[in-house]
mmCIF file of C-alpha atoms in Angstrom:
data_model
loop_
_atom_site.group_PDB
_atom_site.id
_atom_site.type_symbol
_atom_site.label_atom_id
_atom_site.label_comp_id
_atom_site.label_asym_id
_atom_site.label_seq_id
_atom_site.Cartn_x
_atom_site.Cartn_y
_atom_site.Cartn_z
ATOM 1 C CA UNK A 1 167.217 95.930 196.790
ATOM 2 C CA UNK A 2 168.138 96.584 193.163
ATOM 3 C CA UNK A 3 170.200 94.254 191.009
ATOM 4 C CA UNK A 4 173.146 96.702 190.931
ATOM 5 C CA UNK A 5 173.178 96.977 194.731
ATOM 6 C CA UNK A 6 173.051 93.207 195.097
ATOM 7 C CA UNK A 7 176.015 92.819 192.700
ATOM 8 C CA UNK A 8 177.996 95.417 194.596
ATOM 9 C CA UNK A 9 177.258 93.716 197.907
ATOM 10 C CA UNK A 10 178.270 90.378 196.491
ATOM 11 C CA UNK A 11 181.537 91.832 195.183
ATOM 12 C CA UNK A 12 180.732 91.158 191.537
ATOM 13 C CA UNK A 13 180.393 94.803 190.469
ATOM 14 C CA UNK A 14 182.328 97.968 191.362
ATOM 15 C CA UNK A 15 180.834 100.276 193.947
ATOM 16 C CA UNK A 16 179.687 103.498 192.265
ATOM 17 C CA UNK A 17 178.530 106.884 193.347
ATOM 18 C CA UNK A 18 174.861 107.456 193.961
ATOM 19 C CA UNK A 19 173.036 106.535 190.779
ATOM 20 C CA UNK A 20 176.273 107.017 188.774
ATOM 21 C CA UNK A 21 178.280 104.875 186.396
ATOM 22 C CA UNK A 22 181.401 102.990 187.486
ATOM 23 C CA UNK A 23 184.537 105.236 187.705
ATOM 24 C CA UNK A 24 186.757 105.119 184.588
ATOM 25 C CA UNK A 25 189.865 103.020 184.725
ATOM 26 C CA UNK A 26 192.873 105.340 184.427
ATOM 27 C CA UNK A 27 195.694 102.876 184.653
ATOM 28 C CA UNK A 28 195.792 102.122 180.942
ATOM 29 C CA UNK A 29 195.637 105.772 179.939
ATOM 30 C CA UNK A 30 198.403 106.703 182.354
ATOM 31 C CA UNK A 31 200.601 103.937 181.005
ATOM 32 C CA UNK A 32 200.009 105.096 177.452
ATOM 33 C CA UNK A 33 200.732 108.700 178.405
ATOM 34 C CA UNK A 34 204.032 107.726 179.968
ATOM 35 C CA UNK A 35 205.057 105.817 176.865
ATOM 36 C CA UNK A 36 204.379 108.714 174.467
ATOM 37 C CA UNK A 37 207.701 110.564 175.076
ATOM 38 C CA UNK A 38 209.666 107.370 174.495
ATOM 39 C CA UNK A 39 207.733 106.662 171.308
ATOM 40 C CA UNK A 40 208.491 110.183 170.064
ATOM 41 C CA UNK A 41 212.249 109.843 170.556
ATOM 42 C CA UNK A 42 212.320 106.263 169.249
ATOM 43 C CA UNK A 43 212.873 107.187 165.547
ATOM 44 C CA UNK A 44 215.745 109.541 166.426
ATOM 45 C CA UNK A 45 217.270 106.923 168.711
ATOM 46 C CA UNK A 46 217.037 104.236 166.008
ATOM 47 C CA UNK A 47 218.669 106.449 163.374
ATOM 48 C CA UNK A 48 221.380 107.475 165.843
ATOM 49 C CA UNK A 49 222.199 103.850 166.598
ATOM 50 C CA UNK A 50 222.226 102.926 162.913
ATOM 51 C CA UNK A 51 224.271 105.894 161.704
ATOM 52 C CA UNK A 52 226.634 106.358 164.649
ATOM 53 C CA UNK A 53 226.496 103.200 166.730
ATOM 54 C CA UNK A 54 227.404 100.865 163.875
ATOM 55 C CA UNK A 55 230.301 103.125 162.847
ATOM 56 C CA UNK A 56 231.555 103.081 166.418
ATOM 57 C CA UNK A 57 231.411 99.291 166.467
ATOM 58 C CA UNK A 58 233.289 99.036 163.161
ATOM 59 C CA UNK A 59 235.885 101.533 164.352
ATOM 60 C CA UNK A 60 236.292 99.625 167.597
ATOM 61 C CA UNK A 61 236.845 96.338 165.766
ATOM 62 C CA UNK A 62 239.335 98.020 163.431
ATOM 63 C CA UNK A 63 241.365 99.256 166.387
ATOM 64 C CA UNK A 64 242.227 95.616 167.243
ATOM 65 C CA UNK A 65 243.591 94.900 163.758
ATOM 66 C CA UNK A 66 246.787 95.509 161.864
ATOM 67 C CA UNK A 67 245.421 97.080 158.703
ATOM 68 C CA UNK A 68 247.631 98.812 156.173
ATOM 69 C CA UNK A 69 248.180 98.757 152.409
ATOM 70 C CA UNK A 70 249.388 95.157 152.365
ATOM 71 C CA UNK A 71 246.333 93.854 154.219
ATOM 72 C CA UNK A 72 244.033 95.886 151.988
ATOM 73 C CA UNK A 73 245.554 94.471 148.803
ATOM 74 C CA UNK A 74 245.553 90.897 150.079
ATOM 75 C CA UNK A 75 242.150 91.324 151.746
ATOM 76 C CA UNK A 76 243.240 89.653 154.935
ATOM 77 C CA UNK A 77 242.434 90.464 158.545
ATOM 78 C CA UNK A 78 245.233 90.430 161.097
ATOM 79 C CA UNK A 79 243.997 90.618 164.668
ATOM 80 C CA UNK A 80 246.598 92.085 167.005
ATOM 81 C CA UNK A 81 244.626 92.418 170.229
ATOM 82 C CA UNK A 82 245.597 95.480 172.268
ATOM 83 C CA UNK A 83 248.884 96.088 170.434
ATOM 84 C CA UNK A 84 247.620 99.291 168.791
ATOM 85 C CA UNK A 85 246.521 100.656 172.147
ATOM 86 C CA UNK A 86 249.778 99.659 173.820
ATOM 87 C CA UNK A 87 251.852 101.273 171.063
ATOM 88 C CA UNK A 88 249.765 104.444 171.216
ATOM 89 C CA UNK A 89 249.842 104.784 174.998
ATOM 90 C CA UNK A 90 253.573 104.050 175.006
ATOM 91 C CA UNK A 91 254.264 106.773 172.440
ATOM 92 C CA UNK A 92 255.310 110.090 173.981
ATOM 93 C CA UNK A 93 253.980 111.949 170.931
ATOM 94 C CA UNK A 94 250.440 110.836 171.789
ATOM 95 C CA UNK A 95 250.672 112.389 175.245
ATOM 96 C CA UNK A 96 252.126 115.619 173.849
ATOM 97 C CA UNK A 97 249.227 115.865 171.409
ATOM 98 C CA UNK A 98 246.764 115.073 174.216
ATOM 99 C CA UNK A 99 248.133 117.862 176.414
ATOM 100 C CA UNK A 100 248.127 120.217 173.435
ATOM 101 C CA UNK A 101 244.499 119.345 172.689
ATOM 102 C CA UNK A 102 243.409 119.984 176.291
ATOM 103 C CA UNK A 103 245.196 123.355 176.457
ATOM 104 C CA UNK A 104 243.831 124.308 173.033
ATOM 105 C CA UNK A 105 240.290 123.411 174.124
ATOM 106 C CA UNK A 106 240.557 125.289 177.425
ATOM 107 C CA UNK A 107 241.875 128.463 175.777
ATOM 108 C CA UNK A 108 239.197 128.470 173.080
ATOM 109 C CA UNK A 109 236.330 127.715 175.450
ATOM 110 C CA UNK A 110 237.434 130.463 177.851
ATOM 111 C CA UNK A 111 237.565 133.043 175.047
ATOM 112 C CA UNK A 112 234.283 131.883 173.530
ATOM 113 C CA UNK A 113 232.377 131.995 176.808
ATOM 114 C CA UNK A 114 233.798 135.388 177.836
ATOM 115 C CA UNK A 115 233.144 137.103 174.496
ATOM 116 C CA UNK A 116 229.825 135.328 173.971
ATOM 117 C CA UNK A 117 228.595 136.324 177.427
ATOM 118 C CA UNK A 118 229.506 139.968 176.836
ATOM 119 C CA UNK A 119 227.749 140.037 173.455
ATOM 120 C CA UNK A 120 224.714 138.265 174.928
ATOM 121 C CA UNK A 121 224.438 140.914 177.646
ATOM 122 C CA UNK A 122 224.896 143.600 174.998
ATOM 123 C CA UNK A 123 221.991 142.164 173.002
ATOM 124 C CA UNK A 124 219.795 142.458 176.064
ATOM 125 C CA UNK A 125 220.553 146.182 176.375
ATOM 126 C CA UNK A 126 220.292 147.203 172.711
ATOM 127 C CA UNK A 127 217.183 148.568 171.068
ATOM 128 C CA UNK A 128 215.097 146.464 168.723
ATOM 129 C CA UNK A 129 216.712 147.645 165.470
ATOM 130 C CA UNK A 130 220.299 147.332 166.643
ATOM 131 C CA UNK A 131 219.519 144.014 168.311
ATOM 132 C CA UNK A 132 218.005 142.694 165.088
ATOM 133 C CA UNK A 133 221.017 143.861 163.070
ATOM 134 C CA UNK A 134 223.538 142.326 165.454
ATOM 135 C CA UNK A 135 221.535 139.100 165.723
ATOM 136 C CA UNK A 136 221.424 138.833 161.931
ATOM 137 C CA UNK A 137 225.205 139.185 161.739
ATOM 138 C CA UNK A 138 225.679 136.551 164.434
ATOM 139 C CA UNK A 139 223.354 134.092 162.715
ATOM 140 C CA UNK A 140 225.093 134.573 159.354
ATOM 141 C CA UNK A 141 228.500 133.935 160.939
ATOM 142 C CA UNK A 142 227.223 130.874 162.780
ATOM 143 C CA UNK A 143 225.450 129.455 159.714
ATOM 144 C CA UNK A 144 228.467 129.700 157.399
ATOM 145 C CA UNK A 145 229.784 126.227 156.471
ATOM 146 C CA UNK A 146 232.977 125.335 158.273
ATOM 147 C CA UNK A 147 235.019 124.630 155.144
ATOM 148 C CA UNK A 148 233.911 127.895 153.524
ATOM 149 C CA UNK A 149 234.738 129.887 156.660
ATOM 150 C CA UNK A 150 238.144 128.207 156.943
ATOM 151 C CA UNK A 151 238.913 128.997 153.302
ATOM 152 C CA UNK A 152 238.014 132.659 153.857
ATOM 153 C CA UNK A 153 240.376 132.829 156.830
ATOM 154 C CA UNK A 154 243.122 131.284 154.709
ATOM 155 C CA UNK A 155 242.690 134.167 152.269
ATOM 156 C CA UNK A 156 242.581 136.753 155.057
ATOM 157 C CA UNK A 157 245.854 135.517 156.590
ATOM 158 C CA UNK A 158 247.621 134.676 153.308
ATOM 159 C CA UNK A 159 251.299 135.584 153.266
ATOM 160 C CA UNK A 160 251.489 137.705 150.096
ATOM 161 C CA UNK A 161 247.986 138.917 149.309
ATOM 162 C CA UNK A 162 246.241 138.541 152.665
ATOM 163 C CA UNK A 163 244.027 141.360 153.916
ATOM 164 C CA UNK A 164 245.413 141.111 157.468
ATOM 165 C CA UNK A 165 249.023 141.626 156.377
ATOM 166 C CA UNK A 166 247.991 144.494 154.086
ATOM 167 C CA UNK A 167 246.106 146.289 156.866
ATOM 168 C CA UNK A 168 248.954 145.824 159.351
ATOM 169 C CA UNK A 169 251.423 147.151 156.771
ATOM 170 C CA UNK A 170 249.248 150.207 156.117
ATOM 171 C CA UNK A 171 249.035 150.867 159.849
ATOM 172 C CA UNK A 172 252.826 151.126 160.003
ATOM 173 C CA UNK A 173 253.720 147.578 161.031
ATOM 174 C CA UNK A 174 255.830 146.987 157.919
ATOM 175 C CA UNK A 175 257.433 143.817 159.287
ATOM 176 C CA UNK A 176 254.031 142.127 158.843
ATOM 177 C CA UNK A 177 253.810 142.939 155.115
ATOM 178 C CA UNK A 178 254.512 139.344 154.093
ATOM 179 C CA UNK A 179 254.324 137.552 157.406
ATOM 180 C CA UNK A 180 253.745 133.799 157.170
ATOM 181 C CA UNK A 181 250.995 133.116 159.710
ATOM 182 C CA UNK A 182 251.188 129.352 159.212
ATOM 183 C CA UNK A 183 254.982 129.190 159.498
ATOM 184 C CA UNK A 184 255.063 128.816 163.273
ATOM 185 C CA UNK A 185 253.189 126.883 165.931
ATOM 186 C CA UNK A 186 251.789 129.792 167.915
ATOM 187 C CA UNK A 187 250.892 131.928 164.902
ATOM 188 C CA UNK A 188 249.062 128.984 163.326
ATOM 189 C CA UNK A 189 247.183 128.340 166.547
ATOM 190 C CA UNK A 190 246.347 132.048 166.677
ATOM 191 C CA UNK A 191 244.665 131.880 163.263
ATOM 192 C CA UNK A 192 242.802 128.687 164.186
ATOM 193 C CA UNK A 193 241.687 130.180 167.501
ATOM 194 C CA UNK A 194 240.379 133.360 165.860
ATOM 195 C CA UNK A 195 238.461 131.229 163.368
ATOM 196 C CA UNK A 196 236.919 128.918 165.978
ATOM 197 C CA UNK A 197 236.028 131.766 168.334
ATOM 198 C CA UNK A 198 234.429 133.687 165.454
ATOM 199 C CA UNK A 199 232.338 130.641 164.562
ATOM 200 C CA UNK A 200 231.312 129.709 168.109
ATOM 201 C CA UNK A 201 230.563 133.059 169.742
ATOM 202 C CA UNK A 202 227.180 133.525 167.973
ATOM 203 C CA UNK A 203 225.744 130.355 169.516
ATOM 204 C CA UNK A 204 226.813 131.369 173.013
ATOM 205 C CA UNK A 205 225.664 134.975 172.631
ATOM 206 C CA UNK A 206 222.205 134.134 171.305
ATOM 207 C CA UNK A 207 221.761 131.344 173.847
ATOM 208 C CA UNK A 208 222.631 133.581 176.788
ATOM 209 C CA UNK A 209 220.549 136.455 175.437
ATOM 210 C CA UNK A 210 217.561 134.123 175.290
ATOM 211 C CA UNK A 211 218.279 133.215 178.907
ATOM 212 C CA UNK A 212 218.236 136.877 179.965
ATOM 213 C CA UNK A 213 214.657 137.216 178.704
ATOM 214 C CA UNK A 214 213.538 134.803 181.452
ATOM 215 C CA UNK A 215 214.779 137.064 184.271
ATOM 216 C CA UNK A 216 211.905 138.962 185.956
ATOM 217 C CA UNK A 217 212.314 142.731 185.630
ATOM 218 C CA UNK A 218 211.037 143.165 189.170
ATOM 219 C CA UNK A 219 214.325 141.787 190.486
ATOM 220 C CA UNK A 220 216.312 144.503 188.703
ATOM 221 C CA UNK A 221 213.923 147.144 190.017
ATOM 222 C CA UNK A 222 214.322 145.834 193.568
ATOM 223 C CA UNK A 223 218.118 145.800 193.204
ATOM 224 C CA UNK A 224 218.074 149.367 191.879
ATOM 225 C CA UNK A 225 215.994 150.487 194.878
ATOM 226 C CA UNK A 226 218.576 148.898 197.151
ATOM 227 C CA UNK A 227 221.260 151.008 195.489
ATOM 228 C CA UNK A 228 223.033 148.167 193.681
ATOM 229 C CA UNK A 229 225.363 149.215 190.869
ATOM 230 C CA UNK A 230 225.664 147.456 187.499
ATOM 231 C CA UNK A 231 228.217 144.897 188.733
ATOM 232 C CA UNK A 232 226.176 144.117 191.828
ATOM 233 C CA UNK A 233 223.035 143.616 189.731
ATOM 234 C CA UNK A 234 224.959 141.250 187.488
ATOM 235 C CA UNK A 235 226.371 139.127 190.325
ATOM 236 C CA UNK A 236 223.192 139.047 192.424
ATOM 237 C CA UNK A 237 220.480 138.902 189.753
ATOM 238 C CA UNK A 238 221.751 138.163 186.254
ATOM 239 C CA UNK A 239 224.414 135.522 186.887
ATOM 240 C CA UNK A 240 222.336 133.268 189.194
ATOM 241 C CA UNK A 241 219.681 133.035 186.472
ATOM 242 C CA UNK A 242 222.229 132.564 183.683
ATOM 243 C CA UNK A 243 224.297 129.990 185.570
ATOM 244 C CA UNK A 244 222.416 126.856 184.355
ATOM 245 C CA UNK A 245 222.558 128.089 180.755
ATOM 246 C CA UNK A 246 226.194 129.075 181.182
ATOM 247 C CA UNK A 247 227.167 125.642 182.474
ATOM 248 C CA UNK A 248 225.221 123.797 179.759
ATOM 249 C CA UNK A 249 226.717 125.965 177.008
ATOM 250 C CA UNK A 250 230.221 125.472 178.383
ATOM 251 C CA UNK A 251 229.646 121.721 178.377
ATOM 252 C CA UNK A 252 228.645 121.791 174.704
ATOM 253 C CA UNK A 253 231.562 124.021 173.727
ATOM 254 C CA UNK A 254 234.078 121.697 175.385
ATOM 255 C CA UNK A 255 232.768 118.823 173.264
ATOM 256 C CA UNK A 256 232.674 120.812 170.024
ATOM 257 C CA UNK A 257 236.120 122.378 170.413
ATOM 258 C CA UNK A 258 237.874 119.226 171.547
ATOM 259 C CA UNK A 259 236.650 117.259 168.534
ATOM 260 C CA UNK A 260 237.176 120.075 166.001
ATOM 261 C CA UNK A 261 238.973 118.725 162.966
ATOM 262 C CA UNK A 262 238.171 120.773 159.878
ATOM 263 C CA UNK A 263 239.592 124.099 161.046
ATOM 264 C CA UNK A 264 242.863 122.627 162.302
ATOM 265 C CA UNK A 265 243.425 120.389 159.293
ATOM 266 C CA UNK A 266 242.417 122.789 156.517
ATOM 267 C CA UNK A 267 244.449 125.735 157.825
ATOM 268 C CA UNK A 268 247.783 123.892 157.738
ATOM 269 C CA UNK A 269 247.122 120.137 158.010
ATOM 270 C CA UNK A 270 248.505 120.119 161.546
ATOM 271 C CA UNK A 271 251.735 121.808 160.516
ATOM 272 C CA UNK A 272 254.326 123.116 160.628
ATOM 273 C CA UNK A 273 256.144 119.887 161.454
ATOM 274 C CA UNK A 274 252.958 118.452 163.024
ATOM 275 C CA UNK A 275 253.195 120.989 165.868
ATOM 276 C CA UNK A 276 249.529 122.029 165.670
ATOM 277 C CA UNK A 277 248.000 118.576 165.526
ATOM 278 C CA UNK A 278 245.163 117.928 167.946
ATOM 279 C CA UNK A 279 243.902 114.428 168.702
ATOM 280 C CA UNK A 280 241.352 114.226 165.829
ATOM 281 C CA UNK A 281 243.983 115.408 163.327
ATOM 282 C CA UNK A 282 246.603 113.115 164.856
ATOM 283 C CA UNK A 283 244.275 110.131 164.443
ATOM 284 C CA UNK A 284 243.584 111.059 160.815
ATOM 285 C CA UNK A 285 247.254 111.532 159.941
ATOM 286 C CA UNK A 286 248.296 108.266 161.572
ATOM 287 C CA UNK A 287 245.392 106.323 160.118
ATOM 288 C CA UNK A 288 244.954 107.735 156.617
ATOM 289 C CA UNK A 289 248.136 109.560 155.661
ATOM 290 C CA UNK A 290 250.411 106.913 157.159
ATOM 291 C CA UNK A 291 247.973 104.152 156.116
ATOM 292 C CA UNK A 292 247.962 102.481 159.506
ATOM 293 C CA UNK A 293 244.208 102.355 159.895
ATOM 294 C CA UNK A 294 244.218 100.182 162.997
ATOM 295 C CA UNK A 295 246.447 102.649 164.814
ATOM 296 C CA UNK A 296 244.276 105.567 163.707
ATOM 297 C CA UNK A 297 241.157 103.795 164.984
ATOM 298 C CA UNK A 298 242.807 103.125 168.339
ATOM 299 C CA UNK A 299 243.725 106.806 168.658
ATOM 300 C CA UNK A 300 240.165 107.840 167.831
ATOM 301 C CA UNK A 301 238.755 105.467 170.472
ATOM 302 C CA UNK A 302 241.190 106.842 173.044
ATOM 303 C CA UNK A 303 240.132 110.363 172.023
ATOM 304 C CA UNK A 304 236.515 109.481 172.767
ATOM 305 C CA UNK A 305 237.506 108.005 176.135
ATOM 306 C CA UNK A 306 239.456 111.148 177.056
ATOM 307 C CA UNK A 307 236.547 113.368 176.014
ATOM 308 C CA UNK A 308 234.049 111.285 177.992
ATOM 309 C CA UNK A 309 236.343 111.414 181.039
ATOM 310 C CA UNK A 310 236.665 115.195 180.781
ATOM 311 C CA UNK A 311 232.929 115.745 180.398
ATOM 312 C CA UNK A 312 232.132 113.285 183.217
ATOM 313 C CA UNK A 313 234.498 115.154 185.523
ATOM 314 C CA UNK A 314 232.921 118.455 184.499
ATOM 315 C CA UNK A 315 229.404 117.146 185.126
ATOM 316 C CA UNK A 316 230.477 115.794 188.500
ATOM 317 C CA UNK A 317 231.745 119.233 189.521
ATOM 318 C CA UNK A 318 228.520 120.863 188.333
ATOM 319 C CA UNK A 319 226.307 118.407 190.203
ATOM 320 C CA UNK A 320 228.413 118.725 193.335
ATOM 321 C CA UNK A 321 228.176 122.490 193.178
ATOM 322 C CA UNK A 322 224.396 122.342 192.812
ATOM 323 C CA UNK A 323 224.145 119.974 195.799
ATOM 324 C CA UNK A 324 226.226 122.358 197.907
ATOM 325 C CA UNK A 325 223.933 125.249 196.974
ATOM 326 C CA UNK A 326 220.881 123.234 197.989
#
């Protein structure tokens, strides 16, 4: 009996294949392989915590303080507990702004998803040259800085020298020659909505077009052989494949629209008479313009809570729907 066989029989050496070496130990390699994804996202997670987490903590602490010009000059800290939250939740204006923000978000998201889906399907049907041209226009619109785009829309809808009023006047609608688009609540929201939809549609369209490229062509051929028309092919083939992308894109748009600040504030600073303020603008006006920074911080924290509640409810509906389908 050889020495290796004796060691194996005695339990002091691993049993090997005939004349072969001991099998490699894979436990360590598997553990390292599982840790690689976490190591890759670690730098991003650290920077996110440092840049956003610390700001959230500071904002949360500020929401429990009474901080205005007097406290800033004297450099004193006045802790007030939950007074800022109680005052905010007891203010009817806060609830009006909250309802306005939810309706504003729902209207914008519905328009963005409808128009973006139509343009995405159009991209899938166009030829290469037209698709490239339309895609280039969408990317340029999406890549334009928000402040620059908002400034351009201010010029377009200007009362005296705006292009929109000039075109409407030339078309025979002379009452719109010097119409003040930011003089009323609904007209101001109309301008803001056009701006936000124009900025957001490219992302949805390109995202959904990319999703259409994953649909097997054989399914369309089978549907055509069955005599399905265009609408039937969309409901039975296209939409089931686009549904996960559609739901994910809607989720992102709800977040982006609800927290939009620049467009609403730059167009008319929440006017006229603060009738177009959404929650981010309302928090800024109360905190910075009125110099009640603790109150503004409390409103911003409540805005985050409302947004998280809305998105959690949306995700719950999506997951429930997927479970029902399974």
